[in-house]
């Protein structure tokens, strides 16, 4: 396909406001670009050289497939210089910048010059004859440009790009400039391309979608749909070494999750950075290594995280793709705040030194692939069982500290809000961010911010409540006070206190011992396990929501109250009031 044809179609697509018609234009473009490139021409199909593959990427403004970490690595100023040189001797990069300030968009700027005055210099593209530029030639040149590295590479990149602009018409230059600067913006998203592939090659959209999820490569999916049809699409699998988009989470509440799923899978939410581990003991194809680690955006971060590589090589025996989090830890393996992980995550230099300052450890919560089998469509609980099998050894703690970050993330299945409450409290207590609630039966949906994974909504607000009662614990906790009754002030004087709820489970033994010591001197009466307390101590508590309730004297109940801290700085007279509760409810 001539690049001019691609540019014409791109202009039509850009001018089309309606979604359905856009899909139709893209479909037509795909049908038009089915011309295969003969292998004797040096086409490398593994690399995505087929014309359809190129067009499927370009129409989305991508030069490389999403999973590939190659970039052009050329900045706007180099692009302006290439445009200026191709536009003739009286244009300089500063003129291009001035025009950009005036026109506001690089495509319009590139389209406003006349090129080709120096066609004899087109030798840089290997097209000295000045024939029409093809999509394939553009792609080859851009790949050469990406590959240029080392000293003199900046000039070589500009030379190559100049060679391309020099062969461009105004419209071609418009889309070339936008492509190179990742500013295509013609209104073609991933959904449009998916629908256009389905329409062009008559295959069901959901099967295209599945193939896209496993391959992360729109070009390849288009080619397979064209050449091998449904059978080919269905045979596409995950590949160790090729990153998958990460499944994402929404915010949600415990109440909502239990209502919808009856039972929830609960995990700690680690305060680190997402990592996807690819490991193959026989080596990953196209990479001289056994291990590759990718970020949430599918960037290759392997060299920055040698601990993850070591973990994989020490623990794993079969090819896998695992999803997890990398967390900065202190000397005992306990988690450090997120900011610490950032000091390590994308680091390219002085890694050994950085590692001395901040140690990281991975913790994995999902298994996408193991030993030749893809698990994306298996229920979460099955994927987790698989993970347990793979990481059985890694689960051996170095110390008996519960806080310690280990390779395997724990998963609890429960329908009991109190149990979730205690898992949450334990997570916070151990220095984690809180909890994740997951639908135990859900599949892994790459790239989706779906309802199947929910991060518990952070407390929007907290309340300072007076502790007016408690209960002695049972068994191991018989000497501790627990299940604290919470009250708020009614009226200005604070004389009258009204109950709003109880904060019960999940406070660690250590903390309970402290709280017991603090509260016991204030016990006024005891009846069975229950004690009444003189109002003296104020707790800061978080909660999910405030409901009307006949259970408590205030007429309201805190849903899922969470103990946050003791407000040593506050007296009962400074605690929150019933009036504030009513105000929050009305908001
Ligand atoms: P957020 O970044 O706030 O949208 O929260 C989602 C992120 O939490 C994920 O992308 C992960 O990086 C991180 N995370 C921590 N622990 C877990 C877990 N157990 N399951 C899933 N994601 C987790």
Coordinates of C-alpha atoms and ligand atoms in Angstrom, one line a residue:
X1 CA 0.0 0.0 0.0
X2 CA 1.3 3.5 -0.8
X3 CA 1.7 5.6 2.2
X4 CA -0.3 8.2 0.4
X5 CA -3.3 5.9 0.4
X6 CA -2.9 5.3 4.1
X7 CA -2.8 9.1 4.6
X8 CA -6.0 9.6 2.6
X9 CA -7.8 7.0 4.6
X10 CA -6.5 8.5 7.8
X11 CA -7.9 11.8 6.8
X12 CA -11.3 10.3 6.0
X13 CA -11.3 8.6 9.4
X14 CA -10.3 11.8 11.1
X15 CA -13.2 13.7 9.5
X16 CA -15.7 11.0 10.5
X17 CA -17.6 11.9 13.7
X18 CA -19.7 8.7 14.1
X19 CA -18.3 5.6 15.8
X20 CA -20.0 3.1 13.5
X21 CA -18.8 4.8 10.3
X22 CA -15.3 5.0 11.8
X23 CA -15.3 1.2 12.2
X24 CA -16.4 0.9 8.6
X25 CA -13.6 3.1 7.3
X26 CA -11.0 1.1 9.3
X27 CA -12.5 -2.1 8.0
X28 CA -12.2 -0.8 4.4
X29 CA -8.6 0.2 5.1
X30 CA -7.8 -3.3 6.4
X31 CA -9.4 -4.9 3.4
X32 CA -7.4 -2.7 1.2
X33 CA -4.1 -3.5 2.9
X34 CA -4.3 -7.2 2.7
X35 CA -1.5 -7.3 0.2
X36 CA 1.0 -9.7 1.7
X37 CA 4.6 -8.9 1.4
X38 CA 6.6 -11.7 -0.2
X39 CA 9.3 -13.2 2.0
X40 CA 11.9 -12.9 -0.7
X41 CA 11.5 -9.1 -0.2
X42 CA 12.9 -9.7 3.2
X43 CA 9.6 -9.5 5.1
X44 CA 9.9 -10.9 8.6
X45 CA 6.4 -11.9 9.7
X46 CA 7.5 -12.7 13.3
X47 CA 8.5 -9.0 13.4
X48 CA 5.2 -7.9 12.1
X49 CA 6.3 -6.8 8.6
X50 CA 3.0 -7.7 6.9
X51 CA 1.4 -4.6 5.4
X52 CA -1.9 -5.3 7.3
X53 CA 0.0 -5.5 10.5
X54 CA 1.7 -2.2 9.9
X55 CA -1.5 -0.5 9.0
X56 CA -3.4 -2.0 12.0
X57 CA -0.7 -0.4 14.3
X58 CA -0.4 2.9 12.4
X59 CA -4.1 3.6 12.4
X60 CA -3.9 3.6 16.2
X61 CA -0.8 5.7 16.1
X62 CA 1.6 3.0 17.2
X63 CA 4.8 2.2 15.4
X64 CA 5.4 -1.0 17.5
X65 CA 3.1 -3.5 19.0
X66 CA 2.0 -2.6 22.6
X67 CA 4.0 -5.5 24.1
X68 CA 7.3 -4.5 22.4
X69 CA 9.5 -2.2 24.5
X70 CA 11.2 -0.7 21.4
X71 CA 10.7 3.0 21.0
X72 CA 11.7 5.4 18.3
X73 CA 13.5 7.5 20.9
X74 CA 13.3 10.7 18.9
X75 CA 12.2 13.9 20.5
X76 CA 10.1 16.7 19.0
X77 CA 13.1 18.9 18.3
X78 CA 14.7 16.2 16.1
X79 CA 11.4 15.8 14.3
X80 CA 11.2 19.6 13.7
X81 CA 14.7 19.6 12.4
X82 CA 14.0 16.7 9.9
X83 CA 10.8 18.6 8.7
X84 CA 12.8 21.8 8.3
X85 CA 15.5 20.2 6.3
X86 CA 13.1 18.5 4.0
X87 CA 11.1 21.7 3.6
X88 CA 14.0 23.5 1.9
X89 CA 17.0 25.6 2.6
X90 CA 15.1 28.7 3.8
X91 CA 13.3 26.8 6.6
X92 CA 14.9 26.2 10.0
X93 CA 13.8 24.3 13.1
X94 CA 12.8 27.6 14.7
X95 CA 10.4 28.3 11.8
X96 CA 8.8 25.0 12.4
X97 CA 8.4 25.8 16.1
X98 CA 6.9 29.2 15.3
X99 CA 4.4 27.6 13.0
X100 CA 3.6 25.1 15.6
X101 CA 2.9 27.9 18.1
X102 CA 0.6 29.4 15.4
X103 CA -1.2 26.3 14.2
X104 CA -1.1 24.3 17.5
X105 CA -0.7 20.9 16.0
X106 CA 2.3 19.2 14.4
X107 CA 0.2 17.5 11.7
X108 CA -1.0 20.9 10.4
X109 CA 2.6 22.2 10.5
X110 CA 4.1 19.3 8.6
X111 CA 1.3 19.5 6.0
X112 CA 2.0 23.2 5.5
X113 CA 5.4 22.8 3.8
X114 CA 6.3 21.6 0.3
X115 CA 8.8 18.7 0.3
X116 CA 10.8 16.9 -2.2
X117 CA 12.9 19.7 -3.5
X118 CA 15.9 17.6 -2.5
X119 CA 14.7 14.3 -3.8
X120 CA 18.2 13.4 -4.9
X121 CA 19.0 13.1 -1.2
X122 CA 16.3 10.5 -0.7
X123 CA 19.2 7.9 -0.8
X124 CA 18.8 7.7 3.0
X125 CA 15.7 5.6 2.5
X126 CA 17.2 3.4 -0.1
X127 CA 14.7 4.9 -2.6
X128 CA 16.9 7.0 -4.8
X129 CA 14.4 6.6 -7.6
X130 CA 11.8 8.8 -5.9
X131 CA 9.0 6.3 -6.4
X132 CA 5.9 6.6 -4.3
X133 CA 6.6 5.9 -0.6
X134 CA 5.0 2.7 0.7
X135 CA 3.8 1.8 4.1
X136 CA 6.4 -0.9 4.3
X137 CA 9.2 1.5 3.4
X138 CA 8.1 3.9 6.1
X139 CA 8.0 1.0 8.6
X140 CA 11.4 -0.2 7.6
X141 CA 12.9 3.2 8.0
X142 CA 11.3 3.8 11.3
X143 CA 12.6 0.4 12.6
X144 CA 16.1 1.5 11.4
X145 CA 15.6 4.7 13.2
X146 CA 14.6 3.0 16.4
X147 CA 17.6 0.7 16.2
X148 CA 20.1 3.6 15.7
X149 CA 22.0 3.8 18.9
X150 CA 25.4 4.9 20.3
X151 CA 27.5 7.9 19.2
X152 CA 26.1 9.8 16.2
X153 CA 22.7 8.1 16.6
X154 CA 20.8 11.3 17.1
X155 CA 22.1 12.6 13.7
X156 CA 21.4 9.3 12.0
X157 CA 17.8 9.4 13.3
X158 CA 17.3 12.9 12.0
X159 CA 18.8 11.8 8.6
X160 CA 16.5 8.9 8.3
X161 CA 13.4 11.0 9.2
X162 CA 14.5 13.7 6.8
X163 CA 14.7 11.1 4.1
X164 CA 11.1 10.1 4.7
X165 CA 9.7 13.7 4.9
X166 CA 11.6 14.4 1.7
X167 CA 9.4 11.9 -0.2
X168 CA 6.2 13.1 1.4
X169 CA 3.2 14.9 0.0
X170 CA 1.5 17.4 2.4
X171 CA -1.0 14.8 3.6
X172 CA 1.6 12.1 4.0
X173 CA 3.8 14.5 6.0
X174 CA 0.8 15.3 8.3
X175 CA 0.4 11.7 9.3
X176 CA 4.1 10.8 9.4
X177 CA 4.8 13.7 11.8
X178 CA 1.9 12.6 14.0
X179 CA 2.9 9.0 14.0
X180 CA 6.5 9.7 14.9
X181 CA 5.5 12.0 17.8
X182 CA 2.8 9.6 19.0
X183 CA 0.1 12.2 18.3
X184 CA -2.0 10.4 15.7
X185 CA -5.4 11.2 17.3
X186 CA -7.7 10.3 14.5
X187 CA -10.3 8.8 16.8
X188 CA -9.3 5.2 16.4
X189 CA -9.2 3.3 19.8
X190 CA -8.6 -0.3 20.5
X191 CA -12.3 -1.1 20.4
X192 CA -12.6 0.4 16.9
X193 CA -9.7 -1.8 15.6
X194 CA -11.1 -4.9 17.3
X195 CA -14.5 -4.3 15.6
X196 CA -12.9 -3.5 12.3
X197 CA -10.9 -6.8 12.3
X198 CA -14.1 -8.7 13.2
X199 CA -16.0 -7.0 10.3
X200 CA -13.2 -7.3 7.7
X201 CA -12.4 -10.9 8.2
X202 CA -15.8 -12.1 9.4
X203 CA -14.9 -13.5 12.8
X204 CA -16.8 -12.9 16.0
X205 CA -15.8 -9.8 18.0
X206 CA -15.4 -11.7 21.3
X207 CA -12.9 -14.1 19.7
X208 CA -10.9 -11.2 18.3
X209 CA -11.0 -9.7 21.8
X210 CA -9.7 -12.9 23.4
X211 CA -6.8 -13.1 20.8
X212 CA -6.0 -9.4 21.5
X213 CA -5.9 -10.1 25.2
X214 CA -3.4 -13.0 24.9
X215 CA -1.2 -11.4 22.3
X216 CA -1.4 -7.7 22.9
X217 CA -0.7 -7.3 19.3
X218 CA -3.4 -5.7 17.0
X219 CA -1.3 -6.2 13.9
X220 CA -0.7 -9.9 14.5
X221 CA -4.4 -10.5 15.4
X222 CA -5.5 -8.8 12.1
X223 CA -3.1 -10.9 10.1
X224 CA -4.1 -14.2 11.8
X225 CA -7.8 -13.4 11.3
X226 CA -7.1 -12.8 7.6
X227 CA -4.9 -15.8 7.0
X228 CA -6.1 -18.4 9.4
X229 CA -9.6 -17.3 10.4
X230 CA -11.3 -18.3 13.6
X231 CA -9.2 -21.4 14.1
X232 CA -6.0 -19.4 14.0
X233 CA -7.4 -16.8 16.4
X234 CA -8.5 -19.4 18.9
X235 CA -5.1 -21.0 18.7
X236 CA -3.3 -17.8 19.8
X237 CA -1.9 -18.2 23.3
X238 CA 0.1 -16.3 25.8
X239 CA 3.8 -16.4 25.3
X240 CA 6.4 -16.3 28.0
X241 CA 8.3 -13.1 27.3
X242 CA 5.5 -11.2 25.8
X243 CA 3.8 -9.0 28.4
X244 CA 0.0 -9.0 29.0
X245 CA -2.0 -6.0 30.0
X246 CA -2.6 -6.0 33.8
X247 CA -6.0 -6.6 35.2
X248 CA -7.1 -3.5 37.1
X249 CA -9.3 -2.8 40.1
X250 CA -12.2 -0.4 40.9
X251 CA -12.9 1.0 44.2
X252 CA -15.7 -0.7 46.2
X253 CA -17.0 -1.6 49.6
X254 CA -17.2 -4.8 51.6
X255 CA -21.0 -4.5 51.7
X256 CA -21.2 -4.2 47.9
X257 CA -18.8 -7.1 47.2
X258 CA -20.6 -9.5 49.6
X259 CA -24.0 -8.5 48.2
X260 CA -22.9 -9.3 44.6
X261 CA -20.7 -12.4 45.1
X262 CA -22.0 -13.9 48.4
X263 CA -18.4 -14.8 49.1
X264 CA -15.3 -12.7 48.5
X265 CA -11.7 -13.6 48.0
X266 CA -9.8 -11.2 50.2
X267 CA -6.1 -10.3 49.8
X268 CA -3.8 -7.8 51.3
X269 CA -3.2 -4.7 49.2
X270 CA 0.5 -4.3 49.0
X271 CA 1.9 -0.8 48.7
X272 CA 4.4 -1.2 45.9
X273 CA 4.6 -1.3 42.1
X274 CA 2.9 -3.8 39.8
X275 CA 5.2 -6.4 38.2
X276 CA 4.5 -9.2 35.7
X277 CA 7.1 -11.9 35.9
X278 CA 7.9 -14.1 32.8
X279 CA 10.2 -17.0 33.5
X280 CA 11.3 -19.9 31.4
X281 CA 14.1 -22.2 32.7
X282 CA 15.1 -23.0 29.1
X283 CA 15.4 -19.3 28.2
X284 CA 12.9 -16.9 26.8
X285 CA 12.8 -16.7 23.0
X286 CA 14.1 -13.4 21.6
X287 CA 15.9 -12.6 24.8
X288 CA 19.0 -14.2 26.1
X289 CA 17.6 -14.6 29.6
X290 CA 15.4 -16.9 31.6
X291 CA 13.6 -14.0 33.3
X292 CA 11.9 -10.8 32.2
X293 CA 10.0 -8.4 34.5
X294 CA 7.5 -5.9 33.1
X295 CA 5.8 -2.9 34.7
X296 CA 2.1 -2.3 34.7
X297 CA 2.6 -0.4 31.4
X298 CA 4.4 -3.4 30.0
X299 CA 7.8 -1.7 30.1
X300 CA 10.7 -4.0 30.6
X301 CA 12.1 -3.3 34.1
X302 CA 14.2 -6.5 34.5
X303 CA 17.5 -4.9 35.0
X304 CA 16.2 -2.5 37.7
X305 CA 15.0 -5.4 39.9
X306 CA 17.6 -8.1 40.3
X307 CA 15.9 -9.4 43.4
X308 CA 12.9 -10.4 41.3
X309 CA 15.2 -12.2 38.9
X310 CA 16.9 -14.0 41.7
X311 CA 13.6 -14.9 43.3
X312 CA 12.4 -16.5 40.0
X313 CA 15.6 -18.4 39.4
X314 CA 15.8 -19.7 42.9
X315 CA 12.1 -20.6 43.2
X316 CA 10.6 -21.6 39.9
X317 CA 11.2 -24.7 37.9
X318 CA 8.7 -24.4 35.0
X319 CA 7.8 -21.6 32.5
X320 CA 5.3 -19.2 34.0
X321 CA 3.7 -15.8 33.8
X322 CA 2.9 -14.4 37.2
X323 CA 1.2 -11.2 38.3
X324 CA 2.2 -9.4 41.5
X325 CA 3.7 -6.4 43.3
X326 CA 7.2 -5.5 44.1
X327 CA 7.5 -3.9 47.6
X328 CA 10.4 -2.1 49.3
X329 CA 11.2 -3.9 52.6
X330 CA 13.3 -3.2 55.7
X331 CA 15.9 -5.5 57.2
X332 CA 13.1 -7.8 58.6
X333 CA 11.3 -8.0 55.3
X334 CA 8.5 -5.7 56.5
X335 CA 7.0 -3.3 54.0
X336 CA 8.2 0.2 53.5
X337 CA 6.2 3.0 51.9
X338 CA 5.6 3.2 48.2
X339 CA 8.0 6.1 47.8
X340 CA 10.9 3.7 48.6
X341 CA 10.0 1.4 45.7
X342 CA 10.0 4.3 43.3
X343 CA 13.7 4.8 44.1
X344 CA 14.3 1.4 42.5
X345 CA 11.6 0.8 40.0
X346 CA 12.8 2.3 36.7
X347 CA 16.4 2.8 37.6
X348 CA 18.8 2.2 34.8
X349 CA 22.2 2.9 36.4
X350 CA 24.0 2.2 39.7
X351 CA 21.6 -0.6 40.5
X352 CA 23.9 -2.4 42.9
X353 CA 24.3 0.8 44.9
X354 CA 20.5 1.5 44.8
X355 CA 20.0 -2.0 46.0
X356 CA 22.1 -1.4 49.0
X357 CA 20.0 1.5 50.0
X358 CA 16.6 0.0 49.3
X359 CA 15.8 -3.7 49.1
X360 CA 12.7 -4.9 47.2
X361 CA 10.8 -8.2 47.3
X362 CA 8.2 -9.5 45.0
X363 CA 4.8 -10.9 46.2
X364 CA 2.7 -12.7 43.6
X365 CA -1.1 -12.8 43.6
X366 CA -2.0 -14.3 40.3
X367 CA -0.9 -16.9 37.8
X368 CA -1.7 -16.4 34.1
X369 CA 0.3 -19.2 32.6
X370 CA 2.2 -22.2 33.9
X371 CA 4.0 -25.0 32.1
X372 CA 2.3 -24.6 28.7
X373 CA -1.2 -23.9 30.1
X374 CA -3.0 -20.5 30.0
X375 CA -5.1 -19.7 33.0
X376 CA -6.7 -16.4 32.0
X377 CA -10.1 -18.0 31.7
X378 CA -9.9 -20.1 34.9
X379 CA -11.6 -18.8 38.1
X380 CA -9.4 -16.8 40.4
X381 CA -9.4 -19.5 43.1
X382 CA -8.0 -22.0 40.6
X383 CA -5.4 -19.6 39.5
X384 CA -4.4 -19.0 43.1
X385 CA -4.2 -22.8 43.8
X386 CA -1.8 -23.0 40.9
X387 CA 0.2 -20.2 42.4
X388 CA 0.4 -21.9 45.7
X389 CA 1.7 -25.0 44.0
X390 CA 4.4 -23.0 42.1
X391 CA 5.5 -21.0 45.1
X392 CA 5.1 -23.5 47.9
X393 CA 8.8 -23.1 48.8
X394 CA 8.8 -19.4 48.6
X395 CA 6.2 -19.2 51.3
X396 CA 8.7 -20.3 53.9
X397 CA 9.2 -17.2 56.0
X398 CA 12.7 -16.0 57.0
X399 CA 11.3 -14.9 60.3
X400 CA 8.1 -15.6 62.1
X401 CA 6.9 -12.0 61.5
X402 CA 3.5 -11.9 59.9
X403 CA 4.6 -8.6 58.3
X404 CA 7.3 -10.2 56.2
X405 CA 6.7 -9.9 52.5
X406 CA 7.0 -13.4 51.0
X407 CA 6.7 -14.5 47.4
X408 CA 3.1 -15.8 47.7
X409 CA 0.2 -13.5 48.5
X410 CA -2.3 -15.0 50.9
X411 CA -6.0 -15.3 49.9
X412 CA -8.9 -15.8 52.2
X413 CA -12.4 -16.8 51.0
X414 CA -15.1 -15.7 53.3
X415 CA -18.7 -14.3 53.4
X416 CA -18.2 -13.0 57.0
X417 CA -17.9 -9.2 57.2
X418 CA -16.2 -9.5 60.6
X419 CA -13.5 -11.8 59.2
X420 CA -12.9 -9.3 56.3
X421 CA -12.7 -6.6 58.9
X422 CA -10.0 -8.5 60.8
X423 CA -8.1 -9.2 57.6
X424 CA -8.2 -5.5 56.8
X425 CA -7.1 -4.5 60.3
X426 CA -4.3 -7.0 60.2
X427 CA -3.2 -5.7 56.8
X428 CA -3.1 -2.1 58.0
X429 CA -1.4 -3.2 61.2
X430 CA 1.3 -5.0 59.1
X431 CA 2.0 -1.9 57.1
X432 CA 0.1 -2.7 54.0
X433 CA -2.3 -0.4 52.2
X434 CA -5.5 -2.3 53.1
X435 CA -7.3 -5.1 51.3
X436 CA -8.4 -6.1 47.8
X437 CA -11.8 -7.8 47.4
X438 CA -12.0 -10.2 44.4
X439 CA -14.7 -12.2 42.9
X440 CA -13.5 -15.8 43.5
X441 CA -15.1 -17.1 40.3
X442 CA -13.9 -14.4 38.0
X443 CA -11.5 -14.8 35.0
X444 CA -8.4 -12.7 34.5
X445 CA -9.4 -9.8 32.2
X446 CA -6.3 -8.1 30.9
X447 CA -6.4 -4.3 30.8
X448 CA -9.8 -4.1 32.3
X449 CA -10.8 -2.0 35.3
X450 CA -13.7 -4.3 36.0
X451 CA -16.0 -5.0 38.9
X452 CA -14.3 -8.3 39.7
X453 CA -11.4 -6.7 41.5
X454 CA -12.1 -4.0 44.0
X455 CA -9.8 -2.1 46.2
X456 CA -11.5 -1.1 49.3
X457 CA -12.5 2.5 49.2
X458 CA -10.2 4.5 51.5
X459 CA -12.0 6.1 54.4
X460 CA -13.2 9.4 53.1
X461 CA -13.4 10.7 56.5
X462 CA -12.8 9.5 60.0
X463 CA -14.8 10.1 63.2
X464 CA -13.4 10.7 66.7
X465 CA -15.6 8.6 69.0
X466 CA -15.7 8.2 72.7
X467 CA -15.2 4.6 74.0
X468 CA -18.1 4.0 76.3
X469 CA -18.0 0.2 76.7
X470 CA -16.1 -2.9 75.8
X471 CA -16.2 -6.7 76.2
X472 CA -13.7 -9.0 77.6
X473 CA -12.4 -11.4 74.9
X474 CA -12.5 -15.1 74.8
X475 CA -9.9 -17.9 74.9
X476 CA -6.5 -16.5 74.1
X477 CA -7.9 -13.0 74.4
X478 CA -9.7 -13.5 77.7
X479 CA -7.4 -11.0 79.4
X480 CA -7.9 -8.3 76.8
X481 CA -10.7 -5.9 76.3
X482 CA -12.1 -5.9 72.8
X483 CA -15.3 -5.0 70.9
X484 CA -15.3 -1.4 71.8
X485 CA -18.5 0.5 72.0
X486 CA -18.3 3.9 70.2
X487 CA -20.3 7.0 71.1
X488 CA -20.6 10.6 69.9
X489 CA -21.6 13.7 71.7
X490 CA -25.1 14.9 71.7
X491 CA -25.4 18.6 72.3
X492 CA -22.6 21.1 73.1
X493 CA -21.9 20.2 76.6
X494 CA -20.9 16.6 75.7
X495 CA -22.7 15.4 78.8
X496 CA -24.9 13.1 76.8
X497 CA -23.3 10.5 74.7
X498 CA -25.1 8.4 72.1
X499 CA -23.9 5.1 70.8
X500 CA -23.1 4.7 67.0
X501 CA -21.5 1.3 66.7
X502 CA -18.8 -1.1 67.8
X503 CA -15.3 -1.6 66.5
X504 CA -14.5 -5.1 67.2
X505 CA -12.3 -7.6 65.4
X506 CA -8.9 -7.5 63.9
X507 CA -6.9 -5.4 66.3
X508 CA -3.7 -7.3 66.9
X509 CA -3.0 -8.8 70.3
X510 CA -0.2 -6.3 70.9
X511 CA -2.5 -3.4 70.2
X512 CA -5.3 -5.0 72.3
X513 CA -2.9 -5.3 75.2
X514 CA -2.1 -1.6 75.0
X515 CA -5.8 -0.6 74.7
X516 CA -6.7 -2.8 77.7
X517 CA -4.0 -1.1 79.7
X518 CA -5.3 2.2 78.7
X519 CA -9.0 1.5 79.3
X520 CA -9.1 -0.8 82.3
X521 CA -8.7 2.0 84.8
X522 CA -11.9 3.5 83.5
X523 CA -14.1 0.4 84.0
X524 CA -17.2 1.5 85.9
X525 CA -19.4 -1.7 86.0
X526 CA -19.0 -5.2 84.8
X527 CA -21.7 -7.7 83.9
X528 CA -20.6 -11.0 82.4
X529 CA -18.1 -10.1 79.7
X530 CA -19.5 -6.6 79.2
X531 CA -18.0 -3.6 80.9
X532 CA -19.2 0.0 81.0
X533 CA -16.5 2.6 80.7
X534 CA -16.2 6.0 82.0
X535 CA -15.9 8.3 79.0
X536 CA -12.2 9.2 78.9
X537 CA -10.6 7.7 75.8
X538 CA -11.2 8.9 72.2
X539 CA -10.7 6.5 69.2
X540 CA -10.3 7.7 65.7
X541 CA -12.3 5.3 63.5
X542 CA -12.8 4.9 59.8
X543 CA -16.0 3.5 58.3
X544 CA -17.6 2.6 55.0
X545 CA -20.9 4.4 55.5
X546 CA -23.4 5.7 58.0
X547 CA -26.8 4.0 58.1
X548 CA -30.0 4.7 60.0
X549 CA -30.3 2.0 62.7
X550 CA -32.5 1.3 65.7
X551 CA -29.6 -0.7 67.3
X552 CA -27.8 2.3 68.7
X553 CA -29.1 5.2 70.7
X554 CA -28.0 7.8 68.2
X555 CA -30.3 6.2 65.6
X556 CA -27.3 5.6 63.3
X557 CA -24.8 2.9 62.8
X558 CA -21.3 3.0 61.3
X559 CA -20.9 0.3 58.7
X560 CA -17.6 -1.5 58.9
X561 CA -15.9 0.8 61.5
X562 CA -12.2 0.4 61.6
X563 CA -9.9 1.3 64.4
X564 CA -7.3 3.8 63.3
X565 CA -5.7 5.3 66.4
X566 CA -6.1 6.5 69.9
X567 CA -6.6 10.3 70.0
X568 CA -4.4 10.9 73.0
X569 CA -4.7 14.6 72.2
X570 CA -8.5 14.7 72.6
X571 CA -10.9 14.6 75.5
X572 CA -14.5 13.3 75.2
X573 CA -15.6 16.9 75.0
X574 CA -13.6 17.2 71.7
X575 CA -15.1 14.1 70.2
X576 CA -17.4 14.3 67.2
X577 CA -21.1 15.1 67.6
X578 CA -24.3 13.6 66.5
X579 CA -24.9 16.8 64.5
X580 CA -21.7 16.0 62.5
X581 CA -23.0 12.5 61.8
X582 CA -26.3 13.9 60.5
X583 CA -24.4 16.4 58.4
X584 CA -22.2 13.7 56.8
X585 CA -25.3 11.6 56.1
X586 CA -27.0 14.5 54.3
X587 CA -24.0 15.3 52.1
Ligands
LIG1 P1 -4.6 1.3 42.4 O1 -3.2 1.4 41.9 O2 -4.9 2.1 43.6 O3 -5.6 1.4 41.3 O4 -4.8 -0.2 43.0 C1 -4.6 -1.3 42.2 C2 -3.1 -1.7 42.3 O5 -2.9 -2.3 43.6 C3 -2.8 -2.9 41.4 O6 -2.5 -2.4 40.1 C4 -1.6 -3.5 42.0 O7 -0.4 -2.8 41.6 C5 -1.8 -3.2 43.5 N1 -2.0 -4.3 44.4 C6 -1.5 -4.5 45.6 N2 -1.9 -5.7 46.1 C7 -2.7 -6.3 45.2 C8 -3.4 -7.5 45.2 N3 -3.4 -8.3 46.3 N4 -4.2 -7.8 44.1 C9 -4.2 -6.9 43.1 N5 -3.5 -5.8 43.0 C10 -2.8 -5.4 44.1

